[in-house]
Amino acid sequence: MPFAHLNGIQLHYQLDGDASLPVLVLSNSLGTSLAMWDPQIPELSRHFRVLRYDTRGHGQSGATPGPYSIAQLGGDVIALLDQLGIERAHFCGLSMGGSTFMWLAVHHPQRVDKLILCNTGAKIGTAEAWNSRIDTVRKEGLGAIASAVVSRWLTPEYAENNPQQVQALTAMLLATPAEGYAGACAAVRDNDLREAIAGIRAPTLVIAGSGDVPTPPADAQFMRTTIPGALYVEFDAAHISNQQQPKAFTQALVQFLTQ
């Protein structure tokens, strides 16, 4: 099980696919681990050397005291790439992972080949909502918010028909260290790239979910119209669209990255 020691933490990562293939980096959403990408790996690893990692404070990576910043999370990715000798790659991030990779495309454009931003926004939510969530998690733990959070990850009808998937995602959230979750909430709260993303020059695909409440299609449309030449696709899904529409999601990635 590979770990990289960087920026004062132990970062857990995983590589799939032949080492000769182009590198694709995947970044998880708030409250999940690199396992959220499991549905994509069999197909993606046929085309790419897929690098997944647990964001600081998530999964098996270290949970340093918060608050975190998106610049800090992006710096972790740069340090990981440097340790692994990867100069340039494709990047696909969902929600918080999308925020991290937007920052990367703005501040380290030389490292980014193609960019995929999924169920995310240049600014997500309000400071008041994030502060309330941080306070609840610090006082009561993740169990106090788990049901409400996971209920927005999948559309209600899909969740009702796939209870095992709901259980797996809930377990993933509850396994997240409270300090790491709260620290990452602060990173998303303080992030505002609405003006900066106009400077992104990497070919970009924006993916939205028609039933996504945390980052609705309007947020995705803003990114599409602000990032020069960005493409757009929308799925019948909620916030974690790669889990609800795994085949269509994976197909969209492969088509965009190989065309």
PDB file of C-alpha atoms in Angstrom:
ATOM      1  CA  MET A   1       0.000   0.000   0.000  1.00  0.00           C
ATOM      2  CA  PRO A   2       1.939   3.075  -1.197  1.00  0.00           C
ATOM      3  CA  PHE A   3       2.329   6.204   0.887  1.00  0.00           C
ATOM      4  CA  ALA A   4       4.220   9.375   0.088  1.00  0.00           C
ATOM      5  CA  HIS A   5       5.678  11.489   2.878  1.00  0.00           C
ATOM      6  CA  LEU A   6       5.298  15.117   1.844  1.00  0.00           C
ATOM      7  CA  ASN A   7       4.341  18.543   3.188  1.00  0.00           C
ATOM      8  CA  GLY A   8       4.277  17.221   6.742  1.00  0.00           C
ATOM      9  CA  ILE A   9       1.807  14.392   6.092  1.00  0.00           C
ATOM     10  CA  GLN A  10       1.596  10.817   4.898  1.00  0.00           C
ATOM     11  CA  LEU A  11      -0.404  10.792   1.653  1.00  0.00           C
ATOM     12  CA  HIS A  12      -1.994   7.513   0.568  1.00  0.00           C
ATOM     13  CA  TYR A  13      -2.115   6.900  -3.186  1.00  0.00           C
ATOM     14  CA  GLN A  14      -2.715   4.119  -5.694  1.00  0.00           C
ATOM     15  CA  LEU A  15      -1.552   3.547  -9.261  1.00  0.00           C
ATOM     16  CA  ASP A  16      -3.416   1.382 -11.791  1.00  0.00           C
ATOM     17  CA  GLY A  17      -2.613   0.697 -15.447  1.00  0.00           C
ATOM     18  CA  ASP A  18       0.567   0.150 -17.387  1.00  0.00           C
ATOM     19  CA  ALA A  19       3.429   2.522 -16.605  1.00  0.00           C
ATOM     20  CA  SER A  20       3.842   3.333 -20.323  1.00  0.00           C
ATOM     21  CA  LEU A  21       0.354   4.893 -20.583  1.00  0.00           C
ATOM     22  CA  PRO A  22      -0.469   8.615 -20.176  1.00  0.00           C
ATOM     23  CA  VAL A  23      -1.109   9.571 -16.549  1.00  0.00           C
ATOM     24  CA  LEU A  24      -4.606  10.498 -15.361  1.00  0.00           C
ATOM     25  CA  VAL A  25      -4.923  11.870 -11.824  1.00  0.00           C
ATOM     26  CA  LEU A  26      -8.251  11.497  -9.968  1.00  0.00           C
ATOM     27  CA  SER A  27      -9.193  13.536  -6.882  1.00  0.00           C
ATOM     28  CA  ASN A  28     -11.968  12.581  -4.474  1.00  0.00           C
ATOM     29  CA  SER A  29     -14.875  14.624  -3.172  1.00  0.00           C
ATOM     30  CA  LEU A  30     -15.284  15.919   0.359  1.00  0.00           C
ATOM     31  CA  GLY A  31     -15.954  13.063   2.775  1.00  0.00           C
ATOM     32  CA  THR A  32     -14.876  10.213   0.495  1.00  0.00           C
ATOM     33  CA  SER A  33     -11.673   8.317  -0.262  1.00  0.00           C
ATOM     34  CA  LEU A  34      -9.939   7.227  -3.448  1.00  0.00           C
ATOM     35  CA  ALA A  35     -12.319   4.227  -3.407  1.00  0.00           C
ATOM     36  CA  MET A  36     -15.075   6.483  -4.771  1.00  0.00           C
ATOM     37  CA  TRP A  37     -13.429   5.979  -8.183  1.00  0.00           C
ATOM     38  CA  ASP A  38     -13.592   2.169  -8.084  1.00  0.00           C
ATOM     39  CA  PRO A  39     -16.336   1.966 -10.766  1.00  0.00           C
ATOM     40  CA  GLN A  40     -14.077   3.778 -13.251  1.00  0.00           C
ATOM     41  CA  ILE A  41     -10.796   1.941 -12.734  1.00  0.00           C
ATOM     42  CA  PRO A  42     -11.256  -1.200 -14.880  1.00  0.00           C
ATOM     43  CA  GLU A  43     -11.950   0.834 -18.019  1.00  0.00           C
ATOM     44  CA  LEU A  44      -9.753   3.857 -17.313  1.00  0.00           C
ATOM     45  CA  SER A  45      -6.727   1.689 -16.553  1.00  0.00           C
ATOM     46  CA  ARG A  46      -6.941   0.235 -20.052  1.00  0.00           C
ATOM     47  CA  HIS A  47      -6.181   3.683 -21.470  1.00  0.00           C
ATOM     48  CA  PHE A  48      -4.244   5.460 -18.720  1.00  0.00           C
ATOM     49  CA  ARG A  49      -1.837   5.095 -15.855  1.00  0.00           C
ATOM     50  CA  VAL A  50      -4.412   6.114 -13.231  1.00  0.00           C
ATOM     51  CA  LEU A  51      -3.150   7.868 -10.104  1.00  0.00           C
ATOM     52  CA  ARG A  52      -5.627   8.148  -7.237  1.00  0.00           C
ATOM     53  CA  TYR A  53      -4.900   9.595  -3.806  1.00  0.00           C
ATOM     54  CA  ASP A  54      -6.717  10.270  -0.557  1.00  0.00           C
ATOM     55  CA  THR A  55      -6.914  14.024  -0.083  1.00  0.00           C
ATOM     56  CA  ARG A  56      -5.295  15.344   3.104  1.00  0.00           C
ATOM     57  CA  GLY A  57      -7.603  14.540   6.006  1.00  0.00           C
ATOM     58  CA  HIS A  58      -9.398  11.753   4.121  1.00  0.00           C
ATOM     59  CA  GLY A  59      -9.131   7.997   3.749  1.00  0.00           C
ATOM     60  CA  GLN A  60      -5.736   6.701   4.824  1.00  0.00           C
ATOM     61  CA  SER A  61      -3.905   9.993   4.364  1.00  0.00           C
ATOM     62  CA  GLY A  62      -2.838  12.034   7.363  1.00  0.00           C
ATOM     63  CA  ALA A  63      -5.308  14.399   9.010  1.00  0.00           C
ATOM     64  CA  THR A  64      -3.334  17.432  10.126  1.00  0.00           C
ATOM     65  CA  PRO A  65      -5.089  20.139  12.163  1.00  0.00           C
ATOM     66  CA  GLY A  66      -7.269  22.443  10.045  1.00  0.00           C
ATOM     67  CA  PRO A  67      -8.256  24.707   8.547  1.00  0.00           C
ATOM     68  CA  TYR A  68      -6.918  23.648   5.152  1.00  0.00           C
ATOM     69  CA  SER A  69      -6.853  25.666   1.936  1.00  0.00           C
ATOM     70  CA  ILE A  70      -7.341  24.652  -1.675  1.00  0.00           C
ATOM     71  CA  ALA A  71      -3.833  25.951  -2.364  1.00  0.00           C
ATOM     72  CA  GLN A  72      -2.545  23.579   0.329  1.00  0.00           C
ATOM     73  CA  LEU A  73      -4.438  20.632  -1.166  1.00  0.00           C
ATOM     74  CA  GLY A  74      -3.140  21.554  -4.613  1.00  0.00           C
ATOM     75  CA  GLY A  75       0.379  21.769  -3.207  1.00  0.00           C
ATOM     76  CA  ASP A  76       0.023  18.210  -1.943  1.00  0.00           C
ATOM     77  CA  VAL A  77      -0.751  17.069  -5.495  1.00  0.00           C
ATOM     78  CA  ILE A  78       2.274  18.888  -6.936  1.00  0.00           C
ATOM     79  CA  ALA A  79       4.508  17.329  -4.272  1.00  0.00           C
ATOM     80  CA  LEU A  80       3.097  13.867  -5.035  1.00  0.00           C
ATOM     81  CA  LEU A  81       3.674  14.316  -8.761  1.00  0.00           C
ATOM     82  CA  ASP A  82       7.238  15.444  -8.079  1.00  0.00           C
ATOM     83  CA  GLN A  83       7.938  12.403  -5.880  1.00  0.00           C
ATOM     84  CA  LEU A  84       6.582  10.077  -8.551  1.00  0.00           C
ATOM     85  CA  GLY A  85       8.471  11.820 -11.364  1.00  0.00           C
ATOM     86  CA  ILE A  86       5.321  12.873 -13.222  1.00  0.00           C
ATOM     87  CA  GLU A  87       5.849  16.143 -15.051  1.00  0.00           C
ATOM     88  CA  ARG A  88       2.495  16.420 -16.808  1.00  0.00           C
ATOM     89  CA  ALA A  89      -0.852  14.610 -16.626  1.00  0.00           C
ATOM     90  CA  HIS A  90      -4.580  14.729 -17.236  1.00  0.00           C
ATOM     91  CA  PHE A  91      -6.600  15.711 -14.169  1.00  0.00           C
ATOM     92  CA  CYS A  92     -10.166  14.782 -13.188  1.00  0.00           C
ATOM     93  CA  GLY A  93     -11.608  15.984  -9.891  1.00  0.00           C
ATOM     94  CA  LEU A  94     -15.102  15.801  -8.427  1.00  0.00           C
ATOM     95  CA  SER A  95     -16.495  18.455  -6.056  1.00  0.00           C
ATOM     96  CA  MET A  96     -13.583  19.358  -3.728  1.00  0.00           C
ATOM     97  CA  GLY A  97     -11.296  17.479  -6.120  1.00  0.00           C
ATOM     98  CA  GLY A  98     -12.534  19.692  -8.938  1.00  0.00           C
ATOM     99  CA  SER A  99     -11.771  22.791  -6.874  1.00  0.00           C
ATOM    100  CA  THR A 100      -8.253  21.486  -6.267  1.00  0.00           C
ATOM    101  CA  PHE A 101      -7.626  20.840  -9.941  1.00  0.00           C
ATOM    102  CA  MET A 102      -9.076  24.200 -11.011  1.00  0.00           C
ATOM    103  CA  TRP A 103      -6.508  25.781  -8.723  1.00  0.00           C
ATOM    104  CA  LEU A 104      -3.835  23.559 -10.250  1.00  0.00           C
ATOM    105  CA  ALA A 105      -4.774  24.589 -13.798  1.00  0.00           C
ATOM    106  CA  VAL A 106      -4.605  28.262 -12.810  1.00  0.00           C
ATOM    107  CA  HIS A 107      -1.358  28.172 -10.827  1.00  0.00           C
ATOM    108  CA  HIS A 108       0.556  25.259 -12.422  1.00  0.00           C
ATOM    109  CA  PRO A 109      -0.644  25.207 -16.038  1.00  0.00           C
ATOM    110  CA  GLN A 110       2.554  23.535 -17.230  1.00  0.00           C
ATOM    111  CA  ARG A 111       1.577  20.378 -15.308  1.00  0.00           C
ATOM    112  CA  VAL A 112      -1.924  20.076 -16.820  1.00  0.00           C
ATOM    113  CA  ASP A 113      -2.656  18.399 -20.141  1.00  0.00           C
ATOM    114  CA  LYS A 114      -6.465  18.047 -20.118  1.00  0.00           C
ATOM    115  CA  LEU A 115      -8.811  18.983 -17.267  1.00  0.00           C
ATOM    116  CA  ILE A 116     -12.137  17.445 -16.203  1.00  0.00           C
ATOM    117  CA  LEU A 117     -14.218  19.255 -13.585  1.00  0.00           C
ATOM    118  CA  CYS A 118     -17.092  17.169 -12.188  1.00  0.00           C
ATOM    119  CA  ASN A 119     -19.952  18.262  -9.947  1.00  0.00           C
ATOM    120  CA  THR A 120     -18.023  21.232  -8.690  1.00  0.00           C
ATOM    121  CA  GLY A 121     -18.008  25.014  -8.798  1.00  0.00           C
ATOM    122  CA  ALA A 122     -15.608  27.927  -8.926  1.00  0.00           C
ATOM    123  CA  LYS A 123     -17.214  28.871  -5.600  1.00  0.00           C
ATOM    124  CA  ILE A 124     -19.284  26.322  -3.662  1.00  0.00           C
ATOM    125  CA  GLY A 125     -21.919  27.243  -1.087  1.00  0.00           C
ATOM    126  CA  THR A 126     -21.915  30.038   1.480  1.00  0.00           C
ATOM    127  CA  ALA A 127     -19.599  30.747   4.394  1.00  0.00           C
ATOM    128  CA  GLU A 128     -22.554  30.523   6.787  1.00  0.00           C
ATOM    129  CA  ALA A 129     -23.506  27.022   5.624  1.00  0.00           C
ATOM    130  CA  TRP A 130     -19.909  25.780   5.776  1.00  0.00           C
ATOM    131  CA  ASN A 131     -19.347  27.278   9.243  1.00  0.00           C
ATOM    132  CA  SER A 132     -22.493  25.608  10.512  1.00  0.00           C
ATOM    133  CA  ARG A 133     -21.332  22.257   9.165  1.00  0.00           C
ATOM    134  CA  ILE A 134     -17.853  22.671  10.628  1.00  0.00           C
ATOM    135  CA  ASP A 135     -19.307  23.529  14.051  1.00  0.00           C
ATOM    136  CA  THR A 136     -21.615  20.504  13.996  1.00  0.00           C
ATOM    137  CA  VAL A 137     -18.833  18.097  13.002  1.00  0.00           C
ATOM    138  CA  ARG A 138     -16.458  19.430  15.636  1.00  0.00           C
ATOM    139  CA  LYS A 139     -19.079  19.205  18.397  1.00  0.00           C
ATOM    140  CA  GLU A 140     -21.032  16.088  17.422  1.00  0.00           C
ATOM    141  CA  GLY A 141     -18.938  14.172  14.882  1.00  0.00           C
ATOM    142  CA  LEU A 142     -19.715  13.074  11.346  1.00  0.00           C
ATOM    143  CA  GLY A 143     -22.576  10.885  12.481  1.00  0.00           C
ATOM    144  CA  ALA A 144     -24.631  14.028  13.063  1.00  0.00           C
ATOM    145  CA  ILE A 145     -24.534  15.000   9.379  1.00  0.00           C
ATOM    146  CA  ALA A 146     -23.999  11.687   7.575  1.00  0.00           C
ATOM    147  CA  SER A 147     -27.593  11.023   6.562  1.00  0.00           C
ATOM    148  CA  ALA A 148     -28.181  14.576   5.300  1.00  0.00           C
ATOM    149  CA  VAL A 149     -24.901  14.660   3.355  1.00  0.00           C
ATOM    150  CA  VAL A 150     -25.261  11.263   1.692  1.00  0.00           C
ATOM    151  CA  SER A 151     -28.878  12.040   0.766  1.00  0.00           C
ATOM    152  CA  ARG A 152     -27.525  14.680  -1.618  1.00  0.00           C
ATOM    153  CA  TRP A 153     -24.951  12.391  -3.227  1.00  0.00           C
ATOM    154  CA  LEU A 154     -27.500  10.271  -5.139  1.00  0.00           C
ATOM    155  CA  THR A 155     -30.972  11.119  -6.408  1.00  0.00           C
ATOM    156  CA  PRO A 156     -33.743   9.849  -4.065  1.00  0.00           C
ATOM    157  CA  GLU A 157     -35.164   7.241  -6.429  1.00  0.00           C
ATOM    158  CA  TYR A 158     -31.725   5.869  -7.285  1.00  0.00           C
ATOM    159  CA  ALA A 159     -30.769   5.734  -3.607  1.00  0.00           C
ATOM    160  CA  GLU A 160     -33.959   3.859  -2.768  1.00  0.00           C
ATOM    161  CA  ASN A 161     -33.182   1.251  -5.423  1.00  0.00           C
ATOM    162  CA  ASN A 162     -29.505   0.896  -4.456  1.00  0.00           C
ATOM    163  CA  PRO A 163     -29.353   0.641  -0.660  1.00  0.00           C
ATOM    164  CA  GLN A 164     -26.011  -1.196  -0.616  1.00  0.00           C
ATOM    165  CA  GLN A 165     -24.375   1.637  -2.521  1.00  0.00           C
ATOM    166  CA  VAL A 166     -25.825   4.134  -0.052  1.00  0.00           C
ATOM    167  CA  GLN A 167     -24.432   2.076   2.815  1.00  0.00           C
ATOM    168  CA  ALA A 168     -20.984   1.922   1.221  1.00  0.00           C
ATOM    169  CA  LEU A 169     -20.881   5.686   0.653  1.00  0.00           C
ATOM    170  CA  THR A 170     -22.112   6.340   4.181  1.00  0.00           C
ATOM    171  CA  ALA A 171     -19.385   4.103   5.575  1.00  0.00           C
ATOM    172  CA  MET A 172     -16.815   5.993   3.512  1.00  0.00           C
ATOM    173  CA  LEU A 173     -18.014   9.304   4.948  1.00  0.00           C
ATOM    174  CA  LEU A 174     -18.083   8.021   8.527  1.00  0.00           C
ATOM    175  CA  ALA A 175     -14.519   6.691   8.151  1.00  0.00           C
ATOM    176  CA  THR A 176     -13.284  10.213   7.406  1.00  0.00           C
ATOM    177  CA  PRO A 177     -11.497  11.799  10.380  1.00  0.00           C
ATOM    178  CA  ALA A 178     -13.618  14.624  11.822  1.00  0.00           C
ATOM    179  CA  GLU A 179     -10.620  16.966  11.911  1.00  0.00           C
ATOM    180  CA  GLY A 180      -9.810  16.218   8.283  1.00  0.00           C
ATOM    181  CA  TYR A 181     -13.410  16.732   7.198  1.00  0.00           C
ATOM    182  CA  ALA A 182     -13.729  20.032   9.057  1.00  0.00           C
ATOM    183  CA  GLY A 183     -10.377  21.227   7.736  1.00  0.00           C
ATOM    184  CA  ALA A 184     -11.406  20.423   4.158  1.00  0.00           C
ATOM    185  CA  CYS A 185     -14.778  22.138   4.650  1.00  0.00           C
ATOM    186  CA  ALA A 186     -12.851  25.305   5.457  1.00  0.00           C
ATOM    187  CA  ALA A 187     -10.801  24.908   2.276  1.00  0.00           C
ATOM    188  CA  VAL A 188     -13.951  24.734   0.150  1.00  0.00           C
ATOM    189  CA  ARG A 189     -15.564  27.559   2.134  1.00  0.00           C
ATOM    190  CA  ASP A 190     -12.674  29.943   1.483  1.00  0.00           C
ATOM    191  CA  ASN A 191     -12.120  29.039  -2.168  1.00  0.00           C
ATOM    192  CA  ASP A 192     -13.274  31.487  -4.856  1.00  0.00           C
ATOM    193  CA  LEU A 193     -11.864  30.983  -8.356  1.00  0.00           C
ATOM    194  CA  ARG A 194     -14.692  32.683 -10.277  1.00  0.00           C
ATOM    195  CA  GLU A 195     -12.402  35.272 -11.832  1.00  0.00           C
ATOM    196  CA  ALA A 196      -9.244  33.158 -12.039  1.00  0.00           C
ATOM    197  CA  ILE A 197     -10.672  30.331 -14.157  1.00  0.00           C
ATOM    198  CA  ALA A 198     -10.951  32.620 -17.178  1.00  0.00           C
ATOM    199  CA  GLY A 199      -7.180  32.148 -17.400  1.00  0.00           C
ATOM    200  CA  ILE A 200      -7.321  28.356 -17.734  1.00  0.00           C
ATOM    201  CA  ARG A 201      -5.912  27.272 -21.094  1.00  0.00           C
ATOM    202  CA  ALA A 202      -6.030  23.486 -20.711  1.00  0.00           C
ATOM    203  CA  PRO A 203      -8.740  21.749 -22.774  1.00  0.00           C
ATOM    204  CA  THR A 204     -11.547  21.355 -20.247  1.00  0.00           C
ATOM    205  CA  LEU A 205     -14.633  19.184 -19.867  1.00  0.00           C
ATOM    206  CA  VAL A 206     -17.263  20.206 -17.314  1.00  0.00           C
ATOM    207  CA  ILE A 207     -19.555  17.456 -15.992  1.00  0.00           C
ATOM    208  CA  ALA A 208     -22.795  18.228 -14.157  1.00  0.00           C
ATOM    209  CA  GLY A 209     -25.659  16.295 -12.589  1.00  0.00           C
ATOM    210  CA  SER A 210     -29.185  17.461 -13.314  1.00  0.00           C
ATOM    211  CA  GLY A 211     -30.200  16.593  -9.740  1.00  0.00           C
ATOM    212  CA  ASP A 212     -27.074  17.970  -8.051  1.00  0.00           C
ATOM    213  CA  VAL A 213     -28.015  20.227  -5.117  1.00  0.00           C
ATOM    214  CA  PRO A 214     -24.568  21.177  -3.658  1.00  0.00           C
ATOM    215  CA  THR A 215     -23.161  22.141  -7.082  1.00  0.00           C
ATOM    216  CA  PRO A 216     -26.143  22.592  -9.419  1.00  0.00           C
ATOM    217  CA  PRO A 217     -25.921  22.740 -13.220  1.00  0.00           C
ATOM    218  CA  ALA A 218     -25.878  26.557 -13.028  1.00  0.00           C
ATOM    219  CA  ASP A 219     -22.451  26.339 -11.357  1.00  0.00           C
ATOM    220  CA  ALA A 220     -21.235  24.048 -14.121  1.00  0.00           C
ATOM    221  CA  GLN A 221     -22.641  26.323 -16.820  1.00  0.00           C
ATOM    222  CA  PHE A 222     -20.717  29.231 -15.302  1.00  0.00           C
ATOM    223  CA  MET A 223     -17.491  27.272 -15.579  1.00  0.00           C
ATOM    224  CA  ARG A 224     -18.308  26.208 -19.126  1.00  0.00           C
ATOM    225  CA  THR A 225     -18.867  29.789 -20.271  1.00  0.00           C
ATOM    226  CA  THR A 226     -15.917  31.225 -18.313  1.00  0.00           C
ATOM    227  CA  ILE A 227     -13.195  28.699 -19.175  1.00  0.00           C
ATOM    228  CA  PRO A 228     -12.235  29.282 -22.826  1.00  0.00           C
ATOM    229  CA  GLY A 229     -13.450  26.485 -25.097  1.00  0.00           C
ATOM    230  CA  ALA A 230     -14.781  24.300 -22.283  1.00  0.00           C
ATOM    231  CA  LEU A 231     -17.077  21.419 -23.214  1.00  0.00           C
ATOM    232  CA  TYR A 232     -20.111  20.379 -21.165  1.00  0.00           C
ATOM    233  CA  VAL A 233     -22.026  17.210 -20.407  1.00  0.00           C
ATOM    234  CA  GLU A 234     -24.899  16.723 -17.968  1.00  0.00           C
ATOM    235  CA  PHE A 235     -26.060  13.398 -16.525  1.00  0.00           C
ATOM    236  CA  ASP A 236     -29.249  12.326 -14.786  1.00  0.00           C
ATOM    237  CA  ALA A 237     -27.506  12.162 -11.428  1.00  0.00           C
ATOM    238  CA  ALA A 238     -27.001  13.998  -8.159  1.00  0.00           C
ATOM    239  CA  HIS A 239     -23.694  15.117  -6.651  1.00  0.00           C
ATOM    240  CA  ILE A 240     -21.513  12.010  -7.043  1.00  0.00           C
ATOM    241  CA  SER A 241     -22.326  11.393 -10.671  1.00  0.00           C
ATOM    242  CA  ASN A 242     -19.532   8.890 -11.257  1.00  0.00           C
ATOM    243  CA  GLN A 243     -21.234   6.554  -8.772  1.00  0.00           C
ATOM    244  CA  GLN A 244     -24.765   7.033 -10.115  1.00  0.00           C
ATOM    245  CA  GLN A 245     -23.910   6.970 -13.831  1.00  0.00           C
ATOM    246  CA  PRO A 246     -20.665   4.964 -13.878  1.00  0.00           C
ATOM    247  CA  LYS A 247     -20.757   3.767 -17.480  1.00  0.00           C
ATOM    248  CA  ALA A 248     -21.781   7.073 -19.051  1.00  0.00           C
ATOM    249  CA  PHE A 249     -19.347   8.951 -16.804  1.00  0.00           C
ATOM    250  CA  THR A 250     -16.417   6.715 -17.704  1.00  0.00           C
ATOM    251  CA  GLN A 251     -17.276   6.844 -21.391  1.00  0.00           C
ATOM    252  CA  ALA A 252     -17.326  10.642 -21.316  1.00  0.00           C
ATOM    253  CA  LEU A 253     -13.874  10.713 -19.718  1.00  0.00           C
ATOM    254  CA  VAL A 254     -12.322   8.299 -22.180  1.00  0.00           C
ATOM    255  CA  GLN A 255     -13.863  10.053 -25.184  1.00  0.00           C
ATOM    256  CA  PHE A 256     -12.672  13.494 -24.068  1.00  0.00           C
ATOM    257  CA  LEU A 257      -9.182  12.424 -23.069  1.00  0.00           C
ATOM    258  CA  THR A 258      -8.460  10.320 -26.165  1.00  0.00           C
ATOM    259  CA  GLN A 259      -9.937  12.529 -28.870  1.00  0.00           C
TER     260      GLN A 259
END
